[in-house]
PDB file of C-alpha atoms in Angstrom:
ATOM      1  CA  UNK Q  10       7.407   2.642  -1.123  1.00 86.00           C
ATOM      2  CA  UNK Q  11       9.228   0.210   1.141  1.00 91.00           C
ATOM      3  CA  UNK Q  12      10.483  -3.228   0.184  1.00 88.00           C
ATOM      4  CA  UNK Q  13      11.898  -6.359   1.786  1.00 88.00           C
ATOM      5  CA  UNK Q  14      10.082  -8.628   4.222  1.00 89.00           C
ATOM      6  CA  UNK Q  15      11.829  -7.417   7.384  1.00 90.00           C
ATOM      7  CA  UNK Q  16      11.524  -3.755   6.396  1.00 90.00           C
ATOM      8  CA  UNK Q  17       7.779  -4.086   5.843  1.00 91.00           C
ATOM      9  CA  UNK Q  18       7.322  -5.960   9.146  1.00 91.00           C
ATOM     10  CA  UNK Q  19       9.222  -3.235  11.007  1.00 90.00           C
ATOM     11  CA  UNK Q  20       7.169  -0.513   9.324  1.00 89.00           C
ATOM     12  CA  UNK Q  21       3.929  -2.178  10.419  1.00 89.00           C
ATOM     13  CA  UNK Q  22       5.206  -2.665  13.967  1.00 89.00           C
ATOM     14  CA  UNK Q  23       6.244   0.999  14.028  1.00 85.00           C
ATOM     15  CA  UNK Q  24       2.641   1.983  13.394  1.00 83.00           C
ATOM     16  CA  UNK Q  25       3.014   3.086   9.771  1.00 84.00           C
ATOM     17  CA  UNK Q  26      -0.281   3.191   7.858  1.00 84.00           C
ATOM     18  CA  UNK Q  27       0.164   0.708   5.001  1.00 88.00           C
ATOM     19  CA  UNK Q  28      -1.918   1.294   1.882  1.00 85.00           C
ATOM     20  CA  UNK Q  29      -1.275  -2.069   0.206  1.00 87.00           C
ATOM     21  CA  UNK Q  30       1.293  -4.866   0.126  1.00 92.00           C
ATOM     22  CA  UNK Q  31       2.342  -6.766  -2.995  1.00 92.00           C
ATOM     23  CA  UNK Q  32       3.794 -10.242  -2.372  1.00 92.00           C
ATOM     24  CA  UNK Q  33       5.331 -12.584  -4.918  1.00 91.00           C
ATOM     25  CA  UNK Q  34       3.221 -15.623  -5.614  1.00 88.00           C
ATOM     26  CA  UNK Q  35       4.291 -18.991  -4.209  1.00 81.00           C
ATOM     27  CA  UNK Q  36       6.471 -17.473  -1.506  1.00 84.00           C
ATOM     28  CA  UNK Q  37       6.805 -19.157   1.880  1.00 80.00           C
ATOM     29  CA  UNK Q  38       8.873 -19.274   5.043  1.00 83.00           C
ATOM     30  CA  UNK Q  39       8.639 -18.298   8.698  1.00 83.00           C
ATOM     31  CA  UNK Q  40       9.341 -14.613   8.087  1.00 84.00           C
ATOM     32  CA  UNK Q  41       6.553 -14.404   5.526  1.00 86.00           C
ATOM     33  CA  UNK Q  42       4.191 -16.120   7.988  1.00 88.00           C
ATOM     34  CA  UNK Q  43       5.088 -13.432  10.546  1.00 90.00           C
ATOM     35  CA  UNK Q  44       4.211 -10.792   7.947  1.00 91.00           C
ATOM     36  CA  UNK Q  45       0.892 -12.470   7.120  1.00 88.00           C
ATOM     37  CA  UNK Q  46      -0.022 -12.646  10.813  1.00 90.00           C
ATOM     38  CA  UNK Q  47       0.564  -8.899  11.107  1.00 90.00           C
ATOM     39  CA  UNK Q  48      -1.363  -8.215   7.908  1.00 87.00           C
ATOM     40  CA  UNK Q  49      -4.397 -10.146   9.165  1.00 86.00           C
ATOM     41  CA  UNK Q  50      -4.236  -8.460  12.563  1.00 85.00           C
ATOM     42  CA  UNK Q  51      -4.009  -4.950  11.081  1.00 83.00           C
ATOM     43  CA  UNK Q  52      -6.390  -5.723   8.169  1.00 82.00           C
ATOM     44  CA  UNK Q  53      -3.972  -4.538   5.504  1.00 86.00           C
ATOM     45  CA  UNK Q  54      -4.859  -5.248   1.837  1.00 86.00           C
ATOM     46  CA  UNK Q  55      -2.515  -7.804   0.240  1.00 89.00           C
ATOM     47  CA  UNK Q  56      -2.190  -8.794  -3.394  1.00 88.00           C
ATOM     48  CA  UNK Q  57      -0.180 -11.766  -4.628  1.00 90.00           C
ATOM     49  CA  UNK Q  58       1.525 -10.918  -7.918  1.00 91.00           C
ATOM     50  CA  UNK Q  59       4.093 -12.414 -10.302  1.00 91.00           C
ATOM     51  CA  UNK Q  60       7.762 -11.560  -9.876  1.00 89.00           C
ATOM     52  CA  UNK Q  61       7.661  -9.406 -13.016  1.00 91.00           C
ATOM     53  CA  UNK Q  62       5.165  -7.058 -11.370  1.00 90.00           C
ATOM     54  CA  UNK Q  63       7.459  -6.505  -8.379  1.00 91.00           C
ATOM     55  CA  UNK Q  64      10.454  -5.957 -10.647  1.00 90.00           C
ATOM     56  CA  UNK Q  65       8.532  -3.234 -12.458  1.00 91.00           C
ATOM     57  CA  UNK Q  66       7.788  -1.529  -9.136  1.00 89.00           C
ATOM     58  CA  UNK Q  67      11.436  -1.419  -8.049  1.00 86.00           C
ATOM     59  CA  UNK Q  68      14.843  -2.581  -9.265  1.00 85.00           C
ATOM     60  CA  UNK Q  69      16.072  -2.944  -5.661  1.00 86.00           C
ATOM     61  CA  UNK Q  70      16.347  -6.229  -3.762  1.00 86.00           C
ATOM     62  CA  UNK Q  71      12.678  -6.441  -2.732  1.00 89.00           C
ATOM     63  CA  UNK Q  72      12.809 -10.094  -1.533  1.00 87.00           C
ATOM     64  CA  UNK Q  73       9.365 -10.626  -3.035  1.00 89.00           C
ATOM     65  CA  UNK Q  74       7.596  -7.981  -0.928  1.00 92.00           C
ATOM     66  CA  UNK Q  75       6.772  -4.362  -1.811  1.00 93.00           C
ATOM     67  CA  UNK Q  76       4.524  -2.114   0.280  1.00 92.00           C
ATOM     68  CA  UNK Q  77       3.151   1.390  -0.061  1.00 89.00           C
ATOM     69  CA  UNK Q  78       2.773   3.653   2.942  1.00 87.00           C
ATOM     70  CA  UNK Q  79      -0.462   5.647   2.955  1.00 85.00           C
ATOM     71  CA  UNK Q  80      -0.399   9.438   2.859  1.00 82.00           C
ATOM     72  CA  UNK Q  81      -3.154   9.546   5.489  1.00 87.00           C
ATOM     73  CA  UNK Q  82      -4.136   7.732   8.668  1.00 87.00           C
ATOM     74  CA  UNK Q  83      -7.286   5.661   8.205  1.00 90.00           C
ATOM     75  CA  UNK Q  84     -10.004   5.511  10.833  1.00 90.00           C
ATOM     76  CA  UNK Q  85     -12.993   3.272  11.626  1.00 91.00           C
ATOM     77  CA  UNK Q  86     -16.580   4.395  11.437  1.00 96.00           C
ATOM     78  CA  UNK Q  87     -17.438   2.548  14.675  1.00 95.00           C
ATOM     79  CA  UNK Q  88     -15.279   5.106  16.488  1.00 95.00           C
ATOM     80  CA  UNK Q  89     -16.718   8.126  14.673  1.00 97.00           C
ATOM     81  CA  UNK Q  90     -20.502   7.614  14.866  1.00 97.00           C
ATOM     82  CA  UNK Q  91     -20.714   7.436  18.697  1.00 97.00           C
ATOM     83  CA  UNK Q  92     -18.478  10.503  18.972  1.00 96.00           C
ATOM     84  CA  UNK Q  93     -20.738  12.497  16.615  1.00 97.00           C
ATOM     85  CA  UNK Q  94     -23.831  11.568  18.627  1.00 97.00           C
ATOM     86  CA  UNK Q  95     -22.058  12.506  21.858  1.00 96.00           C
ATOM     87  CA  UNK Q  96     -21.355  15.929  20.329  1.00 96.00           C
ATOM     88  CA  UNK Q  97     -25.060  16.325  19.562  1.00 96.00           C
ATOM     89  CA  UNK Q  98     -24.521  16.112  15.799  1.00 96.00           C
ATOM     90  CA  UNK Q  99     -26.487  14.255  13.133  1.00 97.00           C
ATOM     91  CA  UNK Q 100     -23.859  12.207  11.268  1.00 97.00           C
ATOM     92  CA  UNK Q 101     -23.302  13.189   7.637  1.00 98.00           C
ATOM     93  CA  UNK Q 102     -21.362  10.444   5.833  1.00 98.00           C
ATOM     94  CA  UNK Q 103     -20.352   9.688   2.232  1.00 98.00           C
ATOM     95  CA  UNK Q 104     -19.699   6.069   1.180  1.00 98.00           C
ATOM     96  CA  UNK Q 105     -17.667   5.315  -1.963  1.00 97.00           C
ATOM     97  CA  UNK Q 106     -18.364   1.886  -3.456  1.00 96.00           C
ATOM     98  CA  UNK Q 107     -15.788   0.960  -6.091  1.00 90.00           C
ATOM     99  CA  UNK Q 108     -14.445   4.455  -6.807  1.00 94.00           C
ATOM    100  CA  UNK Q 109     -10.862   3.661  -7.826  1.00 92.00           C
ATOM    101  CA  UNK Q 110      -9.621   6.795  -9.605  1.00 93.00           C
ATOM    102  CA  UNK Q 111      -7.382   8.701  -7.208  1.00 93.00           C
ATOM    103  CA  UNK Q 112      -8.207  12.105  -8.699  1.00 95.00           C
ATOM    104  CA  UNK Q 113     -11.927  11.480  -8.384  1.00 96.00           C
ATOM    105  CA  UNK Q 114     -11.322  10.381  -4.804  1.00 96.00           C
ATOM    106  CA  UNK Q 115      -9.358  13.531  -4.080  1.00 96.00           C
ATOM    107  CA  UNK Q 116     -11.980  15.767  -5.686  1.00 97.00           C
ATOM    108  CA  UNK Q 117     -14.751  14.058  -3.693  1.00 97.00           C
ATOM    109  CA  UNK Q 118     -12.792  14.524  -0.463  1.00 97.00           C
ATOM    110  CA  UNK Q 119     -12.388  18.224  -1.232  1.00 97.00           C
ATOM    111  CA  UNK Q 120     -16.118  18.648  -1.855  1.00 97.00           C
ATOM    112  CA  UNK Q 121     -17.015  16.664   1.270  1.00 97.00           C
ATOM    113  CA  UNK Q 122     -14.719  18.699   3.495  1.00 97.00           C
ATOM    114  CA  UNK Q 123     -16.152  21.961   2.138  1.00 96.00           C
ATOM    115  CA  UNK Q 124     -19.691  20.655   2.672  1.00 97.00           C
ATOM    116  CA  UNK Q 125     -19.103  19.619   6.281  1.00 97.00           C
ATOM    117  CA  UNK Q 126     -19.282  15.864   5.704  1.00 97.00           C
ATOM    118  CA  UNK Q 127     -18.142  14.074   8.864  1.00 98.00           C
ATOM    119  CA  UNK Q 128     -16.390  11.095   7.238  1.00 97.00           C
ATOM    120  CA  UNK Q 129     -15.787   9.221   4.004  1.00 98.00           C
ATOM    121  CA  UNK Q 130     -16.110   5.431   3.970  1.00 97.00           C
ATOM    122  CA  UNK Q 131     -14.454   3.224   1.366  1.00 95.00           C
ATOM    123  CA  UNK Q 132     -13.785  -0.517   1.033  1.00 93.00           C
ATOM    124  CA  UNK Q 133     -10.575  -2.149   2.205  1.00 87.00           C
ATOM    125  CA  UNK Q 134     -10.144  -3.582  -1.303  1.00 83.00           C
ATOM    126  CA  UNK Q 135     -11.291  -2.094  -4.575  1.00 83.00           C
ATOM    127  CA  UNK Q 136     -11.064   1.555  -3.554  1.00 88.00           C
ATOM    128  CA  UNK Q 137      -8.792   4.410  -4.585  1.00 89.00           C
ATOM    129  CA  UNK Q 138      -5.445   4.761  -2.875  1.00 86.00           C
ATOM    130  CA  UNK Q 139      -4.860   7.731  -0.616  1.00 86.00           C
ATOM    131  CA  UNK Q 140      -1.616   8.578  -2.386  1.00 85.00           C
ATOM    132  CA  UNK Q 141       0.120  11.872  -3.183  1.00 84.00           C
ATOM    133  CA  UNK Q 142      -2.054  12.476  -6.261  1.00 89.00           C
ATOM    134  CA  UNK Q 143      -5.241  12.016  -4.235  1.00 91.00           C
ATOM    135  CA  UNK Q 144      -4.015  14.354  -1.498  1.00 91.00           C
ATOM    136  CA  UNK Q 145      -2.967  16.981  -4.043  1.00 93.00           C
ATOM    137  CA  UNK Q 146      -6.319  16.819  -5.860  1.00 94.00           C
ATOM    138  CA  UNK Q 147      -8.113  17.118  -2.527  1.00 95.00           C
ATOM    139  CA  UNK Q 148      -6.247  20.390  -1.834  1.00 94.00           C
ATOM    140  CA  UNK Q 149      -5.251  18.896   1.511  1.00 92.00           C
ATOM    141  CA  UNK Q 150      -8.777  17.863   2.483  1.00 95.00           C
ATOM    142  CA  UNK Q 151      -7.645  14.255   2.946  1.00 94.00           C
ATOM    143  CA  UNK Q 152      -5.518  15.444   5.874  1.00 92.00           C
ATOM    144  CA  UNK Q 153      -8.638  16.951   7.482  1.00 94.00           C
ATOM    145  CA  UNK Q 154     -11.687  14.779   6.826  1.00 96.00           C
ATOM    146  CA  UNK Q 155     -11.668  11.288   8.406  1.00 96.00           C
ATOM    147  CA  UNK Q 156     -11.408   8.449   5.877  1.00 96.00           C
ATOM    148  CA  UNK Q 157     -12.576   5.020   7.034  1.00 95.00           C
ATOM    149  CA  UNK Q 158     -11.402   1.892   5.231  1.00 91.00           C
ATOM    150  CA  UNK Q 159     -13.759  -0.981   6.070  1.00 92.00           C
ATOM    151  CA  UNK Q 160     -13.643  -4.714   5.319  1.00 88.00           C
ATOM    152  CA  UNK Q 161     -17.299  -5.011   4.259  1.00 93.00           C
ATOM    153  CA  UNK Q 162     -19.378  -2.100   2.986  1.00 96.00           C
ATOM    154  CA  UNK Q 163     -22.488  -4.280   3.349  1.00 96.00           C
ATOM    155  CA  UNK Q 164     -21.812  -4.745   7.057  1.00 97.00           C
ATOM    156  CA  UNK Q 165     -20.909  -1.072   7.413  1.00 97.00           C
ATOM    157  CA  UNK Q 166     -24.213   0.036   5.864  1.00 97.00           C
ATOM    158  CA  UNK Q 167     -26.062  -2.316   8.222  1.00 97.00           C
ATOM    159  CA  UNK Q 168     -24.132  -0.872  11.164  1.00 97.00           C
ATOM    160  CA  UNK Q 169     -25.040   2.680  10.162  1.00 98.00           C
ATOM    161  CA  UNK Q 170     -28.707   1.756   9.854  1.00 98.00           C
ATOM    162  CA  UNK Q 171     -28.669   0.183  13.315  1.00 97.00           C
ATOM    163  CA  UNK Q 172     -27.231   3.482  14.561  1.00 97.00           C
ATOM    164  CA  UNK Q 173     -30.203   5.364  13.131  1.00 97.00           C
ATOM    165  CA  UNK Q 174     -28.464   6.630   9.992  1.00 98.00           C
ATOM    166  CA  UNK Q 175     -30.546   6.829   6.820  1.00 98.00           C
ATOM    167  CA  UNK Q 176     -28.619   5.447   3.831  1.00 98.00           C
ATOM    168  CA  UNK Q 177     -29.373   6.956   0.412  1.00 97.00           C
ATOM    169  CA  UNK Q 178     -27.818   5.530  -2.769  1.00 97.00           C
ATOM    170  CA  UNK Q 179     -27.299   7.359  -6.046  1.00 95.00           C
ATOM    171  CA  UNK Q 180     -28.425   5.034  -8.834  1.00 91.00           C
ATOM    172  CA  UNK Q 181     -29.832   5.333 -12.335  1.00 86.00           C
ATOM    173  CA  UNK Q 182     -32.306   2.640 -11.243  1.00 82.00           C
ATOM    174  CA  UNK Q 183     -33.948   5.039  -8.803  1.00 87.00           C
ATOM    175  CA  UNK Q 184     -37.582   5.980  -9.339  1.00 82.00           C
ATOM    176  CA  UNK Q 185     -37.276   9.588  -8.137  1.00 89.00           C
ATOM    177  CA  UNK Q 186     -34.849  12.475  -8.476  1.00 95.00           C
ATOM    178  CA  UNK Q 187     -32.150  13.416  -5.982  1.00 96.00           C
ATOM    179  CA  UNK Q 188     -33.941  16.681  -5.257  1.00 95.00           C
ATOM    180  CA  UNK Q 189     -37.068  14.820  -4.093  1.00 94.00           C
ATOM    181  CA  UNK Q 190     -35.355  12.888  -1.282  1.00 95.00           C
ATOM    182  CA  UNK Q 191     -35.266  13.786   2.399  1.00 95.00           C
ATOM    183  CA  UNK Q 192     -31.690  14.328   3.604  1.00 97.00           C
ATOM    184  CA  UNK Q 193     -32.484  15.574   7.086  1.00 95.00           C
ATOM    185  CA  UNK Q 194     -31.268  13.786  10.208  1.00 96.00           C
ATOM    186  CA  UNK Q 195     -28.431  11.241  10.391  1.00 98.00           C
ATOM    187  CA  UNK Q 196     -27.466  10.537   6.769  1.00 98.00           C
ATOM    188  CA  UNK Q 197     -25.112   8.502   4.605  1.00 98.00           C
ATOM    189  CA  UNK Q 198     -24.924   8.981   0.825  1.00 98.00           C
ATOM    190  CA  UNK Q 199     -23.585   6.078  -1.264  1.00 98.00           C
ATOM    191  CA  UNK Q 200     -21.833   6.780  -4.572  1.00 97.00           C
ATOM    192  CA  UNK Q 201     -20.685   4.042  -6.931  1.00 94.00           C
ATOM    193  CA  UNK Q 202     -18.136   3.561  -9.688  1.00 86.00           C
ATOM    194  CA  UNK Q 203     -18.918   5.234 -13.007  1.00 77.00           C
ATOM    195  CA  UNK Q 204     -18.767   1.989 -14.992  1.00 79.00           C
ATOM    196  CA  UNK Q 205     -20.719  -0.451 -12.801  1.00 83.00           C
ATOM    197  CA  UNK Q 206     -22.356   1.755 -10.172  1.00 87.00           C
ATOM    198  CA  UNK Q 207     -23.158   0.595  -6.666  1.00 94.00           C
ATOM    199  CA  UNK Q 208     -22.961  -3.148  -6.009  1.00 94.00           C
ATOM    200  CA  UNK Q 209     -26.335  -4.963  -5.959  1.00 94.00           C
ATOM    201  CA  UNK Q 210     -25.893  -6.242  -2.382  1.00 95.00           C
ATOM    202  CA  UNK Q 211     -25.642  -2.624  -1.192  1.00 96.00           C
ATOM    203  CA  UNK Q 212     -28.600  -1.441  -3.284  1.00 95.00           C
ATOM    204  CA  UNK Q 213     -30.777  -4.168  -1.768  1.00 95.00           C
ATOM    205  CA  UNK Q 214     -30.412  -2.828   1.764  1.00 97.00           C
ATOM    206  CA  UNK Q 215     -30.278   0.969   1.381  1.00 97.00           C
ATOM    207  CA  UNK Q 216     -33.195   3.070   2.651  1.00 96.00           C
ATOM    208  CA  UNK Q 217     -33.652   5.114  -0.515  1.00 96.00           C
ATOM    209  CA  UNK Q 218     -32.321   5.455  -4.066  1.00 96.00           C
ATOM    210  CA  UNK Q 219     -32.098   8.688  -6.035  1.00 97.00           C
ATOM    211  CA  UNK Q 220     -31.037   9.643  -9.545  1.00 94.00           C
ATOM    212  CA  UNK Q 221     -29.633  12.740 -11.215  1.00 94.00           C
ATOM    213  CA  UNK Q 222     -31.374  13.637 -14.493  1.00 92.00           C
ATOM    214  CA  UNK Q 223     -29.248  13.309 -17.633  1.00 89.00           C
ATOM    215  CA  UNK Q 224     -30.452  15.598 -20.398  1.00 89.00           C
ATOM    216  CA  UNK Q 225     -27.611  15.194 -22.903  1.00 89.00           C
ATOM    217  CA  UNK Q 226     -26.283  12.285 -24.943  1.00 86.00           C
ATOM    218  CA  UNK Q 227     -23.597  11.099 -22.516  1.00 84.00           C
ATOM    219  CA  UNK Q 228     -25.127   8.559 -20.174  1.00 78.00           C
ATOM    220  CA  UNK Q 229     -23.496   9.491 -16.879  1.00 81.00           C
ATOM    221  CA  UNK Q 230     -21.757  12.217 -14.906  1.00 89.00           C
ATOM    222  CA  UNK Q 231     -18.263  12.068 -13.494  1.00 93.00           C
ATOM    223  CA  UNK Q 232     -18.624  10.550 -10.015  1.00 95.00           C
ATOM    224  CA  UNK Q 233     -16.987  13.500  -8.262  1.00 96.00           C
ATOM    225  CA  UNK Q 234     -19.417  15.906  -9.965  1.00 96.00           C
ATOM    226  CA  UNK Q 235     -22.391  13.664  -9.133  1.00 95.00           C
ATOM    227  CA  UNK Q 236     -21.264  13.494  -5.508  1.00 97.00           C
ATOM    228  CA  UNK Q 237     -21.056  17.272  -5.338  1.00 97.00           C
ATOM    229  CA  UNK Q 238     -24.590  17.675  -6.695  1.00 97.00           C
ATOM    230  CA  UNK Q 239     -26.176  15.312  -4.178  1.00 97.00           C
ATOM    231  CA  UNK Q 240     -24.032  16.366  -1.214  1.00 98.00           C
ATOM    232  CA  UNK Q 241     -24.930  20.011  -1.699  1.00 97.00           C
ATOM    233  CA  UNK Q 242     -28.615  19.187  -2.071  1.00 97.00           C
ATOM    234  CA  UNK Q 243     -28.255  17.593   1.353  1.00 97.00           C
ATOM    235  CA  UNK Q 244     -26.420  20.673   2.648  1.00 97.00           C
ATOM    236  CA  UNK Q 245     -29.242  22.903   1.404  1.00 96.00           C
ATOM    237  CA  UNK Q 246     -31.860  20.840   3.253  1.00 95.00           C
ATOM    238  CA  UNK Q 247     -29.825  20.416   6.420  1.00 92.00           C
ATOM    239  CA  UNK Q 248     -28.992  24.115   6.946  1.00 88.00           C
TER     240      UNK Q 248
END
């Protein structure tokens, strides 16, 4: 954690990877405008919060601004896909739509790294933080596998499709089982939050939807377990 307007500005200018910035509501001034300009340029998530929230985060003189430095360095999928094709590889990507639990995120990253997934994509806002708990749960995988934080998952899915990547979504609305899908070639698998699933605007544009059969009384699997099932079905077909 870092706090204070000038300290956060200097951290950004020094190239620190900022996870999120909390700013007190109704703040203003030239220094804050300088911070906002940097935030927009670097596409850093910002949340305006009441003073009480900031005071709970730290008892220090935060000047209305508190930021968290990420434990990893985020990347962009537009830099990764061309590189994979240049290496003669078929991209193998996992997209997380609304997965906010850091331990689930860490467990998914661990599975993906073991399975040879090339990158994980998550939204700029509404995704799990890459904090110490996530890194620990990932057994260090988050320091190995590229994680891309993108402004719009809808636009990212469209970009992948234009690059020849087949996008398969895991959804209970799917008409066929995960084991019946074709995972060969360039591939991206989309996994959604356990409570609401994948957002409708993503489901409308994916190339295929698959489901995992539920034979017991509980209606859904943990998202990290579900990801492991589908990812390793893909691994089996792609080997």
